[in-house]
Coordinates of C-alpha atoms and ligand atoms in Angstrom, one line a residue:
X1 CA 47.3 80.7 33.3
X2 CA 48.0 83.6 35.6
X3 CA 51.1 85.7 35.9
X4 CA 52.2 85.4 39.3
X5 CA 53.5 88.6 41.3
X6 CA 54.7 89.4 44.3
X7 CA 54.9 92.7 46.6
X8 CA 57.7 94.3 48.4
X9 CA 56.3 95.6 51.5
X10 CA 53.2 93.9 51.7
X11 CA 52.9 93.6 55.5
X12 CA 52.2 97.8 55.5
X13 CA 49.3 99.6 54.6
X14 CA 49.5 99.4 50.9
X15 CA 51.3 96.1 50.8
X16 CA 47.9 95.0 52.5
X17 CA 46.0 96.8 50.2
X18 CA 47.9 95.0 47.2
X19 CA 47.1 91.8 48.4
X20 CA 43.0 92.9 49.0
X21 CA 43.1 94.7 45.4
X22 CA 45.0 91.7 43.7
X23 CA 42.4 88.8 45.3
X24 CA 40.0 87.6 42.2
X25 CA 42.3 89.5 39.8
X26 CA 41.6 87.9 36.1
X27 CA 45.3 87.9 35.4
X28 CA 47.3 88.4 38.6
X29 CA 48.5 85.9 41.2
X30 CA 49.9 86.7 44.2
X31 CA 52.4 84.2 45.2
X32 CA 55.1 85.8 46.9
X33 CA 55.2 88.3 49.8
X34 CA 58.4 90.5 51.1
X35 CA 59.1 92.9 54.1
X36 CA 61.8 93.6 56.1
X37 CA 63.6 91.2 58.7
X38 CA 61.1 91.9 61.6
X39 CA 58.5 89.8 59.5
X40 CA 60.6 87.5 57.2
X41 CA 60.5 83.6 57.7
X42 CA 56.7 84.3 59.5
X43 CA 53.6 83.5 57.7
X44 CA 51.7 86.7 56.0
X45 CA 49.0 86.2 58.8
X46 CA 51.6 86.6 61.7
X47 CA 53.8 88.9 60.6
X48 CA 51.0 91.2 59.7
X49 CA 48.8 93.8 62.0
X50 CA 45.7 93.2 58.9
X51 CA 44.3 96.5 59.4
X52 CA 41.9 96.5 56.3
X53 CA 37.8 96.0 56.6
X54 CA 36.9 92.4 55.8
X55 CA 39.4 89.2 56.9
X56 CA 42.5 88.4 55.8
X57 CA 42.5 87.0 52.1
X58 CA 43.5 83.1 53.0
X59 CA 45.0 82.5 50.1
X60 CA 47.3 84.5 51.0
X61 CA 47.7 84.2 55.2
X62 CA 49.9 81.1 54.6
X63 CA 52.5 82.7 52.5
X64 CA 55.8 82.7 54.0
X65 CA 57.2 86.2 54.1
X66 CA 60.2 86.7 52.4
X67 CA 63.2 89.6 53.2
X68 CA 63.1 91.6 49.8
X69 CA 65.9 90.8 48.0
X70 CA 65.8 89.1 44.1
X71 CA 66.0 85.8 44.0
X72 CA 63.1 83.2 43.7
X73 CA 60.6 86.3 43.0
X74 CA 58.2 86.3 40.2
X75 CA 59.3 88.5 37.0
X76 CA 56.5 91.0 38.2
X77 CA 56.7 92.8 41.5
X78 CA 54.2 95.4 43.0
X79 CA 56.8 98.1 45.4
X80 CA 55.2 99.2 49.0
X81 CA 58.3 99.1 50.6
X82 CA 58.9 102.0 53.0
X83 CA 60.5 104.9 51.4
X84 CA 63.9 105.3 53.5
X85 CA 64.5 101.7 51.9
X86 CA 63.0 101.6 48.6
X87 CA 65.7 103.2 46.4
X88 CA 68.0 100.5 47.1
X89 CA 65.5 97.6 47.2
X90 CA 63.8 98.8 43.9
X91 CA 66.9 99.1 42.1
X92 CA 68.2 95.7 42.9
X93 CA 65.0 94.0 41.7
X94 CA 65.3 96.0 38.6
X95 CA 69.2 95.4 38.0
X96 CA 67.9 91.4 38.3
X97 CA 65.3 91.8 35.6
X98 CA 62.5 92.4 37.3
X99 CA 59.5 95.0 36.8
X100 CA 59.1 97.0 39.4
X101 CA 55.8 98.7 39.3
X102 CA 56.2 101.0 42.6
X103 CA 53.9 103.0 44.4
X104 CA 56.9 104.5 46.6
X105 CA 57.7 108.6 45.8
X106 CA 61.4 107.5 45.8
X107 CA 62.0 107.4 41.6
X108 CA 59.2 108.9 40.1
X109 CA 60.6 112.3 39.1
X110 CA 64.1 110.4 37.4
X111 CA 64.2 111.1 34.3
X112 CA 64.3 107.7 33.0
X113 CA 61.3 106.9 34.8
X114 CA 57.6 106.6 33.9
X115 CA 55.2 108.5 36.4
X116 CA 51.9 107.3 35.4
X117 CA 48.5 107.3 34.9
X118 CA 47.2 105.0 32.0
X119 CA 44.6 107.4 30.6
X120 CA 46.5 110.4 30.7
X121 CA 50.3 109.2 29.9
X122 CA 50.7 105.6 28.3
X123 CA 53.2 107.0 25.8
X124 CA 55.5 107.8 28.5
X125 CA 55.9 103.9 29.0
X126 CA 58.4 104.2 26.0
X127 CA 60.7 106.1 27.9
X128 CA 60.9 103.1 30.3
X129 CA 63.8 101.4 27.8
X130 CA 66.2 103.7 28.5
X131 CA 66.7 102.1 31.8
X132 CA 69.2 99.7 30.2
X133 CA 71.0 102.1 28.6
X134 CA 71.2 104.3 31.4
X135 CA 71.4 102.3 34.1
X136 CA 72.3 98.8 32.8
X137 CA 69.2 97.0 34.4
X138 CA 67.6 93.7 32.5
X139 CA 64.3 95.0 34.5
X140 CA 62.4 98.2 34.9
X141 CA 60.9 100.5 37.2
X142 CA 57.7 102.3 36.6
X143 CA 56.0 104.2 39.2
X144 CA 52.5 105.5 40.0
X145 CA 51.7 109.5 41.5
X146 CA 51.2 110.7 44.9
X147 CA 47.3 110.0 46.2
X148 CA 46.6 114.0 45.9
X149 CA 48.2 114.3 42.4
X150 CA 46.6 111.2 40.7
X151 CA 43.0 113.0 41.6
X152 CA 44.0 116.2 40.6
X153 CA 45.3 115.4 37.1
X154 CA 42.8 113.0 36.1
X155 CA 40.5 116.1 37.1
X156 CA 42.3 118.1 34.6
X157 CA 43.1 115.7 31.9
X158 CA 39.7 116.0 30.4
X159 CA 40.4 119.8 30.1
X160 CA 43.7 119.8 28.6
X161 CA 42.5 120.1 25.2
X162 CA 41.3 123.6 26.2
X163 CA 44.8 124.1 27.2
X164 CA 46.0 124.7 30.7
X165 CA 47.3 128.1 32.0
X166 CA 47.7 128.3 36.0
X167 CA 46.1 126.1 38.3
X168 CA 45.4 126.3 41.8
X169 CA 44.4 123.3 43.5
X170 CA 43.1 123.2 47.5
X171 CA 43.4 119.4 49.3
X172 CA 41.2 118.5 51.8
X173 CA 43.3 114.6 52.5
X174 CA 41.5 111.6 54.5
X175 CA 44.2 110.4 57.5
X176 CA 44.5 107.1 55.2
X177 CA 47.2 108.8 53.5
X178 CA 49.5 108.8 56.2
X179 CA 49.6 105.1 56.7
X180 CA 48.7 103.6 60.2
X181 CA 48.6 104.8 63.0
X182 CA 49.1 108.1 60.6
X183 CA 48.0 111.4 62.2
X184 CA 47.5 110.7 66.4
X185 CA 44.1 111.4 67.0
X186 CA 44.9 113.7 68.7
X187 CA 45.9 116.6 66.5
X188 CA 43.2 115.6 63.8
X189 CA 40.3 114.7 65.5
X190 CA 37.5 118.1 65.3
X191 CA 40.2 119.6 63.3
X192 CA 42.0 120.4 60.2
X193 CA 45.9 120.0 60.1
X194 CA 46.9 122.8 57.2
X195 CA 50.2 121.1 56.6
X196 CA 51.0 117.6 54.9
X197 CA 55.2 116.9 54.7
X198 CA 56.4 117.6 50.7
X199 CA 52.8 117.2 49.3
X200 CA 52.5 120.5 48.0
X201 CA 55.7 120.1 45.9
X202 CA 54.9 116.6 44.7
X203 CA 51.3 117.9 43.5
X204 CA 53.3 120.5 41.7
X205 CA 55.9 118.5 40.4
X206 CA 54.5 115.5 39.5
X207 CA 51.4 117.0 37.6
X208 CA 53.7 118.8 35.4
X209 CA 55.5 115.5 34.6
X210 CA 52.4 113.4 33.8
X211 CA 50.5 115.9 31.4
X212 CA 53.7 116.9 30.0
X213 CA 54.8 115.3 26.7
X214 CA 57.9 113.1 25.5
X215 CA 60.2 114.3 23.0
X216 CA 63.8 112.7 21.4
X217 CA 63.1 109.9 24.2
X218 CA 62.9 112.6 27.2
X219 CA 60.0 114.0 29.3
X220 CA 59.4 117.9 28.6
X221 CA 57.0 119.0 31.4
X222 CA 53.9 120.7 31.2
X223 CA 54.9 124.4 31.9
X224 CA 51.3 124.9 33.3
X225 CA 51.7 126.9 36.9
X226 CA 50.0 125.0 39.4
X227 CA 49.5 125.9 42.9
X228 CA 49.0 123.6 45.9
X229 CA 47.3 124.0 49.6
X230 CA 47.4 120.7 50.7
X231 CA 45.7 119.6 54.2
X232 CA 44.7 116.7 56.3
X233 CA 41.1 116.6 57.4
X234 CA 39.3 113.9 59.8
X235 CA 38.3 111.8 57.1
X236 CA 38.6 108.0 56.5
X237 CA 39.3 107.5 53.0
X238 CA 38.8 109.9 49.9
X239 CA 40.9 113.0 49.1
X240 CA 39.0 115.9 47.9
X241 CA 40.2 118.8 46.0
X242 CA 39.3 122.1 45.5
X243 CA 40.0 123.3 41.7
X244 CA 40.2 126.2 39.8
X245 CA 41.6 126.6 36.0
X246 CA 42.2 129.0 33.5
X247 CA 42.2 128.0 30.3
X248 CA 43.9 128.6 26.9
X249 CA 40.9 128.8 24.9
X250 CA 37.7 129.6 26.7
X251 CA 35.4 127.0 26.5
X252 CA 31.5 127.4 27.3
X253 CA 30.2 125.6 30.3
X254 CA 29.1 123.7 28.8
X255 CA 31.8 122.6 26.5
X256 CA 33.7 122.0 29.6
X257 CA 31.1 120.2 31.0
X258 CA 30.7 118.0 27.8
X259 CA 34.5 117.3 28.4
X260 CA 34.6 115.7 31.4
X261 CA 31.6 113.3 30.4
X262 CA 33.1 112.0 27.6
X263 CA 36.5 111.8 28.4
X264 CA 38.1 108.1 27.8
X265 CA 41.7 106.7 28.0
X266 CA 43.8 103.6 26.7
X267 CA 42.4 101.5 29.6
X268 CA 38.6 102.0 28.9
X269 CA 40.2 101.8 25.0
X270 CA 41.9 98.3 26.0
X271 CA 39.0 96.8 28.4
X272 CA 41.6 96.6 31.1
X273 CA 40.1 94.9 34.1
X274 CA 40.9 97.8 36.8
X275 CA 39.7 100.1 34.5
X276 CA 36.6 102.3 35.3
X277 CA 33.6 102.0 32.4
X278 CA 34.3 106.3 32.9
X279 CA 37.6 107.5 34.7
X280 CA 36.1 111.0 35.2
X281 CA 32.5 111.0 36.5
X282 CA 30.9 114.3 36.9
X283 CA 28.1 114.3 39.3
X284 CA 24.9 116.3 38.8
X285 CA 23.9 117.1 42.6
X286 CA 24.9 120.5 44.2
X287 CA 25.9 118.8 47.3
X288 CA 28.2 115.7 45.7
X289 CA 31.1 114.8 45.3
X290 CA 31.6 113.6 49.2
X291 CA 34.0 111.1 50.1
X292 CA 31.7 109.0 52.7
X293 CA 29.0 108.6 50.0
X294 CA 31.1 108.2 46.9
X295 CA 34.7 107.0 47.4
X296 CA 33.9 103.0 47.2
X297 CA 31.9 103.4 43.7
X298 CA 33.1 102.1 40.4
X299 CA 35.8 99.8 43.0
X300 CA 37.7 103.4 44.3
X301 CA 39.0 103.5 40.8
X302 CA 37.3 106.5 39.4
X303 CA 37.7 110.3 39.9
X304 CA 34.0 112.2 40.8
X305 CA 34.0 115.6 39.6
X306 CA 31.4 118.0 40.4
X307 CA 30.0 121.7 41.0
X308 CA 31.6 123.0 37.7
X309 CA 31.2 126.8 38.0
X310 CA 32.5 129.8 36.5
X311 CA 35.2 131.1 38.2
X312 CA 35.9 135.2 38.9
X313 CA 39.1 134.8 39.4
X314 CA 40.5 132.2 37.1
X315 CA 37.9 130.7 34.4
X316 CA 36.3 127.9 35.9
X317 CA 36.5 126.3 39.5
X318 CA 35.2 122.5 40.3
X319 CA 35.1 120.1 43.4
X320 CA 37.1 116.5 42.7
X321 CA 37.2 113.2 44.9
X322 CA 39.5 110.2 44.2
X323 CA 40.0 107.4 46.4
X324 CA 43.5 107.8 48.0
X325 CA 44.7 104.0 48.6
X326 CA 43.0 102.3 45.6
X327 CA 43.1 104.6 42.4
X328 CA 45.6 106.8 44.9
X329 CA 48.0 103.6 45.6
X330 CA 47.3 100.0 45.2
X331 CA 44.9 100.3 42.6
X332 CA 46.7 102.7 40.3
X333 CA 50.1 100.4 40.5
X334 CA 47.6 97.2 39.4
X335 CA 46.0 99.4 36.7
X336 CA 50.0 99.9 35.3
X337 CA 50.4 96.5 35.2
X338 CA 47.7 95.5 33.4
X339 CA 48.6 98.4 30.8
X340 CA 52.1 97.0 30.6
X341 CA 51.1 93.5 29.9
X342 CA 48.6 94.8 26.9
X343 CA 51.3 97.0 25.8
X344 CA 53.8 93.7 25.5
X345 CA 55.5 95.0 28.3
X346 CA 55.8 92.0 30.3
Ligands
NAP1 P1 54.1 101.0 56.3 O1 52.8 100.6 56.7 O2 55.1 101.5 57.3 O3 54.8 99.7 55.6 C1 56.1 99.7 55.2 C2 56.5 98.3 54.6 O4 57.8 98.4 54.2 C3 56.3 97.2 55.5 O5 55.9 96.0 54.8 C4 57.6 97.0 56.1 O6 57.9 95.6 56.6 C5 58.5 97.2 54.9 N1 59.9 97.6 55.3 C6 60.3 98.5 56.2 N2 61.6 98.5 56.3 C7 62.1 97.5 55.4 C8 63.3 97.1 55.1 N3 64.5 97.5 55.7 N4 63.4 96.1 54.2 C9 62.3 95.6 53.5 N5 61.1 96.0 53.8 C10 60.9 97.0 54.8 O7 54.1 102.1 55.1 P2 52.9 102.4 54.0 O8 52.0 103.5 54.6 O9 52.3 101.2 53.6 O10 53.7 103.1 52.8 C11 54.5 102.3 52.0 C12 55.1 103.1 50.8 O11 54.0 103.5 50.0 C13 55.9 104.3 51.2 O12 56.9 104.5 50.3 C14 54.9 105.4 51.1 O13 55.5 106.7 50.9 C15 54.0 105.0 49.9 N6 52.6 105.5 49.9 C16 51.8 105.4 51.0 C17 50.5 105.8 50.9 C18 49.5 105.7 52.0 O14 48.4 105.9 51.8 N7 50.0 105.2 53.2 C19 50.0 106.3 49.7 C20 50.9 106.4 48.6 C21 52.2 106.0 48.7 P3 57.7 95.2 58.1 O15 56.2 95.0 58.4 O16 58.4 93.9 58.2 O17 58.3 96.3 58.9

């Protein structure tokens, strides 16, 4: 038997990348679909503008939309709601018992609130519980990072044993991230737009939070300085980042290099069916990573690491490409899930 779930927003980009990511899964069924007003009481297939590559899943064309409010939802709901609405629609599924796993910016730095990626952070699920004492919900919220940041830290994690000083991180973003019709083409096509609204905070910000620690039931933050130039290139999908670190301890090249290959987490740990075989996959060729050649391996799910250099400035400096609407979005919310349920979560 298979858990059903539904998704708030699924009639946007991510809500229709939800519904593609969540067709076939081994314990997932979608069976319930919500959006705002404008689509409600329509069938998925009308109300929705399918803008993804291959059809519509059928399965799920003749669901009747829903307006997102609890009610006859499944226990589990995926969150792709817009963000000027999805404080108060989050919180009201959570204050009716459900878990809300939620790809939306709007709680992930509250304190009660788990920010996370699986491999790097499962411990922070604990935190999770104070929700009912805090806020008095029978459900939860957990959330999932920001495209750029989820790259970036699962870059890093594999070097966090060698400790973390300063880190200065360059993003080079596909226009996916901006949802449709995102950028106009316009401004982005032969060009590079050097500006991306609050990313360079949220890279900040939210890597500190998911590589810190938790201590007497609280987050305590990495106090690694980490420095962001975030842009938007004319790219489909894959954001690349360009890294350099200086470490704590100073690692050989190829102890660094030895760390990235063999770096594992809980999912790989679990057998969790979004999880990569390798969440970190350093690639050998000068030339690589490059996101039109790369992004779709291992399902968009894993992070591709490559030129590993030393670094004059810092100690070491490395290219990394993640895939900004699967491991960046839909597929990172799916991969919580599935932690939560083999963590007795759900
Ligand atoms: P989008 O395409 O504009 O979709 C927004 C969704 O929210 C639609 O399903 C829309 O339903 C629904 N919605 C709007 N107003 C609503 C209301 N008042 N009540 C209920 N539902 C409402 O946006 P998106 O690009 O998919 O982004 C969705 C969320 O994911 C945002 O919070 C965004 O910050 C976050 N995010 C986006 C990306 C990305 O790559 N685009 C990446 C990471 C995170 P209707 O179709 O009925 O209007």
């Amino acid at each position: 038997m298979k858990i059903p779930v539904g998704v708030l927003g699924a009639t946007g980009m991510v809500g229709q990348h939800f519904v593609k990511f969540l067709q076939g899964h081994p314990q997932f069924e979608l069976t319930w679909v919500g959006a705002s007003d404008r689509s409600s009481g329509k069938k998925y297939r009308d109300a929705t503008s399918w803008r993804l590559d291959g059809a519509m899943p059928e399965s799920v064309a003749d669901l009747t939309v829903t307006d997102c409010k609890p009610g006859n939802a499944p226990k589990l709901m995926f969150s792709a709601t817009d963000s000027s609405v999805a404080t108060e629609i989050e919180q009201a599924f959570a204050k009716a018992g459900h878990v809300v796993v939620s790809n939306s910016k709007n709680h992930r730095m509250d304190e009660d609130v788990p920010l996370l990626v699986p491999e790097i952070n499962p411990h922070h699920l604990s935190i999770a519980k104070r929700q009912k004492e805090t806020r008095g919900w029978d459900g939860l919220i957990v959330t999932n990072p920001n495209c750029s940041t989820i790259v970036l830290t699962l870059a890093l994690a594999p070097l966090q044993q060698f400790g973390l000083e300063r880190v200065v991180v360059t993003t080079m973003q596909a226009i996916s991230g901006a949802g449709y019709p995102g950028v106009p083409s316009m401004d982005i096509t032969a060009n590079v737009v050097p500006h991306i609204g609050g990313e360079e905070d949220k890279v900040e910000t939210e890597t500190q939070k998911i590589m810190g620690g938790v201590a007497d039931g609280r987050f305590v933050p990495l106090t690694t300085r980490v420095s962001a130039h975030c842009n938007r290139v004319q790219v489909v999908d894959g954001h690349m980042a360009a890294v350099s670190v200086e470490l704590t301890r100073k690692p050989s090249l190829a102890e660094v290099r030895a760390a990235f290959d063999s770096y594992r987490g809980r999912p790989q740990e679990l057998g969790l069916p979004s999880a990569p075989a390798r969440p970190v996959i350093y690639m050998e060729q000068q030339d690589r990573p490059q996101p039109r050649r790369d992004v779709e391996r291992e399902r968009g799910m894993a992070v591709f690491v490559g030129r590993l250099r030393e670094c004059p400035v810092f100690d070491y400096k490395f290219m990394a490409l993640g895939h900004n609407t699967v491991r960046g979005a839909a597929g990172a919310a799916v991969l919580n899930a599935e932690l939560m349920l083999a963590e007795g979560m759900l």
